CSV table of C-alpha atoms in Angstrom, one decimal:
chain,number,residue,atom,x,y,z
B,164,MET,CA,0.0,0.0,0.0
B,165,LEU,CA,2.8,2.4,0.8
B,166,ARG,CA,4.7,1.6,-2.4
B,167,SER,CA,1.6,2.4,-4.5
B,168,GLY,CA,1.1,5.7,-2.8
B,169,GLY,CA,-1.3,4.5,-0.1
B,170,LEU,CA,-0.7,7.7,2.0
B,171,THR,CA,-2.5,9.7,-0.8
B,172,GLN,CA,-5.4,7.3,-1.3
B,173,LEU,CA,-8.7,6.6,0.3
B,174,ASP,CA,-11.3,3.9,0.1
B,175,VAL,CA,-14.9,4.6,-0.9
B,176,SER,CA,-17.4,1.9,-0.3
B,177,SER,CA,-21.1,1.4,-1.3
B,178,LEU,CA,-21.6,-0.7,1.8
B,179,GLU,CA,-21.6,0.5,5.4
B,180,THR,CA,-23.2,-1.2,8.4
B,181,GLY,CA,-25.7,0.8,10.3
B,182,GLY,CA,-26.2,3.6,7.8
B,183,ALA,CA,-27.3,4.3,4.2
B,184,VAL,CA,-24.6,5.5,1.9
B,185,ARG,CA,-24.4,6.6,-1.7
B,186,GLU,CA,-24.1,3.8,-4.3
B,187,LEU,CA,-21.1,4.0,-6.6
B,188,ASP,CA,-22.8,4.2,-9.9
B,189,ALA,CA,-21.4,6.3,-12.8
B,190,GLU,CA,-23.1,9.5,-11.7
B,191,ASN,CA,-21.8,9.3,-8.1
B,192,LEU,CA,-18.3,8.3,-9.2
B,193,ASP,CA,-18.3,11.5,-11.3
B,194,ARG,CA,-19.3,13.4,-8.1
B,195,VAL,CA,-16.3,11.8,-6.4
B,196,ARG,CA,-13.9,12.8,-9.2
B,197,ASP,CA,-15.2,16.4,-9.1
B,198,VAL,CA,-14.1,16.9,-5.5
B,199,ALA,CA,-11.2,19.2,-5.2
B,200,HIS,CA,-7.7,17.6,-5.1
B,201,VAL,CA,-9.0,14.2,-6.4
B,202,VAL,CA,-6.9,12.8,-9.2
B,203,GLU,CA,-8.8,9.7,-10.1
B,204,ALA,CA,-11.4,7.2,-8.7
B,205,VAL,CA,-10.9,3.6,-9.8
B,206,PRO,CA,-14.0,1.4,-9.2
B,207,ASP,CA,-14.0,-2.2,-8.2
B,208,TYR,CA,-16.5,-4.6,-9.8
B,209,VAL,CA,-16.6,-8.2,-8.4
B,210,SER,CA,-17.5,-11.3,-10.5
B,211,SER,CA,-15.8,-14.6,-11.3
B,212,ILE,CA,-14.2,-16.7,-14.0
B,213,TYR,CA,-13.8,-20.5,-14.1
B,214,THR,CA,-12.6,-23.3,-16.3
B,215,GLY,CA,-13.3,-22.4,-19.9
B,216,SER,CA,-12.2,-25.4,-21.9
B,217,ALA,CA,-13.6,-28.9,-22.3
B,218,ASP,CA,-10.1,-30.2,-22.9
B,219,PRO,CA,-9.4,-32.8,-20.1
B,220,ASN,CA,-5.8,-31.5,-19.8
B,221,ALA,CA,-7.0,-28.0,-19.2
B,222,PRO,CA,-6.7,-26.7,-15.6
B,223,THR,CA,-9.8,-26.7,-13.5
B,224,PHE,CA,-10.2,-23.5,-11.5
B,225,ASP,CA,-12.8,-21.1,-10.1
B,226,LEU,CA,-11.5,-17.6,-9.4
B,227,THR,CA,-13.1,-14.4,-8.0
B,228,THR,CA,-12.3,-11.3,-10.2
B,229,HIS,CA,-11.6,-7.8,-9.0
B,230,SER,CA,-10.5,-4.6,-10.7
B,231,TRP,CA,-6.8,-3.9,-10.7
B,232,ARG,CA,-6.7,-0.7,-8.5
B,233,PRO,CA,-4.0,1.8,-7.4
B,234,SER,CA,-3.9,0.1,-4.0
B,235,THR,CA,-3.4,-3.4,-5.6
B,236,ARG,CA,0.3,-4.0,-5.4
B,237,PRO,CA,1.0,-7.7,-4.5
B,238,THR,CA,4.5,-9.2,-4.8
B,239,ILE,CA,4.9,-10.3,-8.4
B,240,VAL,CA,6.3,-13.8,-8.9
B,241,ARG,CA,6.5,-14.0,-12.7
B,242,GLY,CA,5.8,-11.6,-15.5
B,243,GLU,CA,5.1,-7.8,-15.3
B,244,VAL,CA,1.9,-5.8,-14.8
B,245,PRO,CA,1.6,-3.0,-17.4
B,246,ARG,CA,0.5,0.4,-16.2
B,247,PRO,CA,-2.4,0.6,-16.8
B,248,LEU,CA,-3.6,-3.0,-17.0
B,249,ARG,CA,-5.5,-3.2,-20.3
B,250,PRO,CA,-8.7,-5.0,-21.2
B,251,GLY,CA,-8.1,-8.6,-22.0
B,252,GLN,CA,-5.2,-8.9,-19.6
B,253,LEU,CA,-5.2,-11.0,-16.5
B,254,VAL,CA,-3.1,-11.2,-13.3
B,255,LEU,CA,-3.4,-14.5,-11.4
B,256,PRO,CA,-2.1,-15.9,-8.2
B,257,SER,CA,1.0,-18.1,-8.9
B,258,ARG,CA,-1.0,-20.9,-7.5
B,259,GLY,CA,-4.8,-20.9,-7.0
B,260,SER,CA,-7.6,-23.5,-7.0
B,261,GLY,CA,-4.9,-26.1,-6.9
B,262,VAL,CA,-3.5,-24.9,-10.3
B,263,ASP,CA,0.1,-23.6,-11.0
B,264,PHE,CA,-0.6,-20.5,-13.1
B,265,ASP,CA,3.1,-19.5,-13.5
B,266,ARG,CA,3.3,-21.7,-16.7
B,267,PHE,CA,0.5,-19.6,-18.3
B,268,VAL,CA,2.3,-16.3,-18.1
B,269,GLY,CA,2.6,-14.8,-21.6
B,270,GLU,CA,0.0,-17.1,-22.9
B,271,GLU,CA,-3.7,-17.0,-23.7
B,272,LEU,CA,-5.9,-18.7,-21.0
B,273,PRO,CA,-9.4,-19.9,-22.0
B,274,VAL,CA,-11.9,-18.9,-19.4
B,275,ALA,CA,-15.7,-18.9,-18.9
B,276,HIS,CA,-17.9,-16.5,-17.1
B,277,THR,CA,-21.6,-16.5,-16.3
B,278,ARG,CA,-24.0,-14.6,-18.5
B,279,ALA,CA,-27.5,-14.4,-17.0
B,280,THR,CA,-30.4,-15.6,-19.1
B,281,GLY,CA,-33.1,-15.1,-16.5
B,282,GLU,CA,-33.8,-14.1,-12.9
B,283,ARG,CA,-32.1,-17.3,-11.6
B,284,SER,CA,-30.6,-18.8,-14.6
B,285,GLY,CA,-27.4,-18.3,-16.7
B,286,THR,CA,-25.1,-19.9,-19.2
B,287,PRO,CA,-21.3,-20.0,-19.5
B,288,ALA,CA,-19.9,-17.4,-21.9
B,289,HIS,CA,-16.4,-18.3,-23.2
B,290,THR,CA,-13.5,-16.0,-23.9
B,291,SER,CA,-9.7,-15.9,-23.3
B,292,PHE,CA,-7.3,-13.6,-21.5
B,293,GLU,CA,-3.6,-12.9,-21.8
B,294,VAL,CA,-1.9,-13.8,-18.5
B,295,VAL,CA,0.6,-11.0,-18.0
B,296,ALA,CA,1.8,-11.8,-14.5
B,297,THR,CA,1.3,-14.0,-11.4
B,298,TYR,CA,1.6,-12.8,-7.8
B,299,ASP,CA,2.4,-14.3,-4.4
B,300,PRO,CA,-0.8,-16.1,-3.3
B,301,GLY,CA,0.1,-15.2,0.3
B,302,TRP,CA,-1.1,-11.7,-0.5
B,303,ARG,CA,-4.8,-11.9,0.1
B,304,PHE,CA,-6.0,-8.3,0.2
B,305,ASP,CA,-9.2,-9.3,-1.7
B,306,GLY,CA,-9.3,-12.8,-0.4
B,307,PRO,CA,-7.8,-16.1,-1.7
B,308,ASP,CA,-7.9,-17.2,-5.4
B,309,THR,CA,-8.4,-13.7,-6.8
B,310,ALA,CA,-7.8,-12.8,-10.4
B,311,TYR,CA,-7.3,-9.2,-11.3
B,312,VAL,CA,-8.5,-7.6,-14.6
B,313,ALA,CA,-8.8,-4.0,-15.9
B,314,PRO,CA,-11.8,-2.1,-14.4
B,315,GLU,CA,-13.5,-2.1,-17.8
B,316,THR,CA,-13.2,-5.9,-18.0
B,317,ALA,CA,-14.4,-6.3,-14.4
B,318,ALA,CA,-17.5,-4.2,-15.1
B,319,MET,CA,-18.2,-6.3,-18.2
B,320,LEU,CA,-18.0,-9.6,-16.2
B,321,ALA,CA,-20.2,-8.3,-13.5
B,322,ALA,CA,-22.7,-6.9,-15.9
B,323,ALA,CA,-22.9,-10.2,-17.8
B,324,LYS,CA,-23.5,-12.0,-14.5
B,325,ALA,CA,-26.3,-9.5,-13.8
B,326,GLY,CA,-27.8,-9.9,-17.3
B,327,MET,CA,-27.4,-6.3,-18.5
B,328,PRO,CA,-25.1,-4.2,-20.7
B,329,PRO,CA,-21.9,-2.8,-19.0
B,330,GLU,CA,-23.0,0.8,-19.4
B,331,ARG,CA,-26.4,0.1,-17.8
B,332,TYR,CA,-24.7,-1.9,-15.0
B,333,ARG,CA,-22.4,1.1,-14.2
B,334,SER,CA,-25.3,3.5,-14.2
B,335,THR,CA,-27.6,1.4,-12.0
B,336,THR,CA,-25.9,-1.2,-9.8
B,337,GLY,CA,-22.5,0.4,-9.8
B,338,ALA,CA,-19.2,-0.7,-8.1
B,339,THR,CA,-18.8,-2.2,-4.7
B,340,SER,CA,-16.0,0.1,-3.8
B,341,ALA,CA,-13.4,2.5,-5.3
B,342,VAL,CA,-9.9,3.7,-4.6
B,343,VAL,CA,-9.6,7.5,-4.8
B,344,SER,CA,-6.2,9.0,-5.4
B,345,VAL,CA,-5.5,12.5,-4.0
B,346,THR,CA,-2.9,15.0,-5.2
B,347,GLU,CA,-1.1,15.2,-1.9
B,348,GLN,CA,-1.2,13.5,1.5
B,349,ARG,CA,-2.2,16.7,3.3
B,350,TYR,CA,-5.4,16.9,1.4
B,351,VAL,CA,-6.6,13.4,2.3
B,352,PRO,CA,-8.4,14.4,5.5
B,353,ALA,CA,-10.2,17.3,3.7
B,354,VAL,CA,-11.3,15.0,0.9
B,355,VAL,CA,-12.5,12.3,3.3
B,356,GLU,CA,-14.6,14.9,5.2
B,357,LYS,CA,-16.0,16.3,2.0
B,358,LEU,CA,-17.0,12.8,0.7
B,359,ARG,CA,-18.6,11.9,4.0
B,360,GLY,CA,-20.5,15.2,3.9
B,361,LEU,CA,-21.8,14.1,0.5
B,362,GLY,CA,-23.0,10.8,1.9
B,363,PHE,CA,-20.2,8.5,0.8
B,364,SER,CA,-18.6,5.9,3.0
B,365,ALA,CA,-14.9,7.1,2.8
B,366,SER,CA,-11.8,6.3,4.9
B,367,PRO,CA,-8.0,6.8,4.3
B,368,VAL,CA,-6.1,3.8,3.0
B,369,ALA,CA,-3.4,4.6,5.6
B,370,ASP,CA,-5.9,3.6,8.3
B,371,ARG,CA,-5.5,0.0,7.1
B,372,VAL,CA,-1.7,0.3,7.4
B,373,ARG,CA,-2.1,1.3,11.1
B,374,ASN,CA,-4.1,-1.8,11.7
B,375,LEU,CA,-1.7,-4.2,10.0
B,376,PRO,CA,0.3,-6.6,12.1
B,377,GLY,CA,4.1,-6.3,12.3
B,378,VAL,CA,6.3,-3.2,12.3
B,379,LEU,CA,3.9,-1.0,10.3
B,380,GLY,CA,0.9,-1.8,12.4
B,381,ALA,CA,2.9,-1.3,15.6
B,382,ALA,CA,4.1,2.2,14.6
B,383,GLU,CA,1.3,4.0,16.3
B,384,LEU,CA,1.6,1.9,19.4
B,385,GLY,CA,5.3,2.4,19.3
B,386,HIS,CA,5.0,6.1,19.6
B,387,ARG,CA,3.0,5.8,22.8
B,388,ILE,CA,5.3,3.1,24.3
B,389,GLY,CA,8.3,5.3,23.3
B,390,ILE,CA,7.0,8.3,25.2
B,391,LEU,CA,6.3,6.1,28.3
B,392,VAL,CA,9.8,4.6,28.2
B,393,VAL,CA,11.4,8.0,27.9
B,394,LEU,CA,9.3,9.2,30.8
B,395,ALA,CA,10.1,6.2,33.0
B,396,VAL,CA,13.9,6.5,32.2
B,397,ALA,CA,13.8,10.2,33.0
B,398,VAL,CA,12.0,9.6,36.3
B,399,LEU,CA,14.6,6.9,37.3
B,400,THR,CA,17.5,9.0,36.1
B,401,GLY,CA,16.2,12.1,37.9
B,402,SER,CA,15.6,10.3,41.1
B,403,SER,CA,19.0,8.6,41.1
B,404,ASN,CA,20.9,11.8,40.1
B,405,ALA,CA,19.0,13.8,42.8
B,406,ARG,CA,19.8,11.4,45.6
B,407,SER,CA,23.5,11.0,44.6
B,408,GLY,CA,23.8,14.7,43.8
B,409,ILE,CA,22.2,15.9,47.0
B,410,ARG,CA,24.2,13.5,49.1
B,411,GLY,CA,27.4,14.9,47.6
B,412,ARG,CA,26.2,18.4,48.1
B,413,LEU,CA,24.7,18.1,51.6
B,414,SER,CA,27.4,20.1,53.2
B,415,GLU,CA,27.0,22.9,50.5
B,416,LEU,CA,23.2,22.8,50.9
B,417,ALA,CA,23.5,22.9,54.7
B,418,VAL,CA,25.0,26.4,54.6
B,419,PRO,CA,21.8,28.1,53.3
B,420,ARG,CA,19.7,25.9,55.6
B,421,THR,CA,21.4,26.8,58.8
B,422,PRO,CA,20.5,30.5,58.7
B,423,GLY,CA,16.9,29.5,58.3
B,424,ASP,CA,16.3,28.7,54.7
B,425,SER,CA,13.5,26.1,54.4
B,426,VAL,CA,13.8,22.7,52.9
B,427,SER,CA,11.2,23.7,50.4
B,428,GLY,CA,13.4,26.6,49.2
B,429,ILE,CA,16.3,24.1,48.6
B,430,ARG,CA,13.9,21.8,46.8
B,431,ARG,CA,12.9,24.7,44.5
B,432,ILE,CA,16.6,25.2,43.6
B,433,LEU,CA,17.0,21.6,42.8
B,434,LEU,CA,13.8,21.5,40.9
B,435,GLY,CA,14.8,24.5,38.8
B,436,GLU,CA,18.1,22.7,37.9
B,437,ALA,CA,16.2,19.6,36.9
B,438,VAL,CA,13.7,21.6,34.8
B,439,LEU,CA,16.5,23.3,32.9
B,440,THR,CA,18.4,20.1,32.4
B,441,GLY,CA,15.3,18.2,31.3
B,442,LEU,CA,14.3,21.0,28.8
B,443,LEU,CA,17.8,21.1,27.4
B,444,ALA,CA,17.8,17.3,27.1
B,445,GLY,CA,14.4,17.4,25.3
B,446,VAL,CA,15.5,20.0,22.8
B,447,ILE,CA,18.8,18.3,22.1
B,448,GLY,CA,17.1,14.9,21.8
B,449,GLY,CA,14.4,16.3,19.5
B,450,THR,CA,16.9,18.0,17.3
B,451,ALA,CA,19.1,14.9,17.1
B,452,GLY,CA,16.1,12.8,16.2
B,453,PHE,CA,15.0,15.1,13.4
B,454,GLY,CA,18.6,15.2,12.1
B,455,GLY,CA,18.6,11.4,12.1
B,456,ALA,CA,15.3,11.3,10.3
B,457,LEU,CA,16.8,13.7,7.6
B,458,LEU,CA,19.7,11.3,7.1
B,459,LEU,CA,17.3,8.3,6.8
B,460,ARG,CA,15.0,10.2,4.4
B,461,GLY,CA,16.7,9.0,1.2
B,462,PRO,CA,16.9,5.3,2.2
B,463,LEU,CA,13.3,5.4,3.4
B,464,GLU,CA,12.1,6.8,0.1
B,465,GLY,CA,13.9,4.0,-1.7
B,466,LEU,CA,12.4,1.4,0.6
B,467,LEU,CA,8.8,2.6,0.4
B,468,GLY,CA,8.9,3.7,-3.2
B,469,LEU,CA,7.4,7.1,-2.5
B,470,GLU,CA,8.4,10.6,-1.8
B,471,VAL,CA,8.8,11.5,1.9
B,472,SER,CA,8.2,15.2,2.4
B,473,ILE,CA,10.1,17.1,5.1
B,474,THR,CA,6.9,18.3,6.6
B,475,GLY,CA,5.6,14.7,6.7
B,476,MET,CA,8.6,13.8,8.9
B,477,LEU,CA,7.8,16.4,11.6
B,478,PRO,CA,5.7,15.1,14.5
B,479,SER,CA,2.3,16.7,15.3
B,480,PRO,CA,2.5,19.6,17.8
B,481,LEU,CA,1.0,17.3,20.4
B,482,TRP,CA,3.7,14.6,19.9
B,483,GLY,CA,6.5,17.1,19.5
B,484,SER,CA,5.5,18.7,22.9
B,485,ALA,CA,5.3,15.3,24.5
B,486,LEU,CA,8.8,14.3,23.3
B,487,VAL,CA,10.4,17.6,24.5
B,488,LEU,CA,8.5,17.7,27.8
B,489,ALA,CA,8.9,14.0,28.8
B,490,PRO,CA,12.6,14.3,30.0
B,491,LEU,CA,11.7,17.6,31.8
B,492,VAL,CA,8.7,16.1,33.6
B,493,GLY,CA,10.6,12.9,34.4
B,494,LEU,CA,13.6,14.6,35.8
B,495,ALA,CA,11.4,17.0,37.8
B,496,VAL,CA,9.4,14.1,39.3
B,497,GLY,CA,12.6,12.1,40.0
B,498,THR,CA,14.3,15.1,41.6
B,499,LEU,CA,11.3,15.6,43.9
B,500,LEU,CA,11.3,12.0,44.9
B,501,GLY,CA,15.1,11.7,45.3
B,502,GLY,CA,15.4,15.1,47.1
B,503,HIS,CA,12.6,14.1,49.6
B,504,VAL,CA,14.8,11.2,50.8
B,505,ALA,CA,18.1,12.9,50.7
B,506,LEU,CA,17.1,16.2,52.4
B,507,ARG,CA,15.9,14.3,55.5
B,508,ARG,CA,19.4,14.4,56.9
B,509,ASP,CA,20.3,17.0,59.5
B,510,PRO,CA,22.5,19.7,58.0
B,511,TYR,CA,24.1,21.0,61.2
B,512,PRO,CA,26.7,18.3,61.6
B,513,LEU,CA,27.7,18.8,58.0
B,514,ALA,CA,27.9,22.5,58.4
B,515,ARG,CA,30.2,22.1,61.5
B,516,SER,CA,32.4,19.7,59.5
B,517,GLN,CA,32.9,22.5,56.9
B,518,ALA,CA,34.0,25.1,59.5
């Protein structure tokens, strides 16, 4: 999803539990395309193809068909997918329905699809497709045993199964979903809000990335855990430094205490030192982190296959504030805890020892 520009894409569906949404017929798809900052909207039509030859040596299969969409980027095993995928071309799993499809890459594959002849009746219609590529069957974004065709072909197959011409099918039944591409990532929230205001069921494709297992799916959780770890380390460091520092400076701190300075006054001095140290640590850490991100920008763009903008690398104001303030808060809390223990000692013996 990231390689194919998932950060600038959003999903629009004709189905939503608990609420009525606009159907994705031709007219409504045009409304989607007319929204500001939308580049294209590629509809998905679902149907099926199956064994299309009476030859006993022909493979026996039954595959679900989907439109090849901008967010469809499985790992290609053999062949190459042209951009765009053209009508009459087919992308298959390298193995599906118990058939090894790799051997058909570059060849014509006879297939059959259902053409409705009545309300509950139909007949097989035979055609053939050029198999241009096969993909890793472990990639199951649209389910197992899925074949991908051009959106025009997908609409034709779905229309035949419904017993109507493709144009009429597009204008009445419409697509089950569509992938909408936006000019820039920063416009995705505005486009989603606009489409929802028009009655469409829309959501950013990036939301699916956050819900994926593994490193990408854990990124959002990793931010929160990272903040908690920084805060915990800062508290422990502040507490340890306060105890050891105050113990080493008890004789020094005893001098202002003997004329009558209160313990709270000394605590304020120590707390001020901790706040300045924590703030400095947060600023230096944030600067070093952003500098490291700049150094990794190039390799990251090569890995993801997309442009990473400098503004996109900056954390939100909330996260940025949390990162800078975490060491400050941690050191302050640690200093209060450590100082509370260390300042219990009587300063007078120490003051006399310095005389």
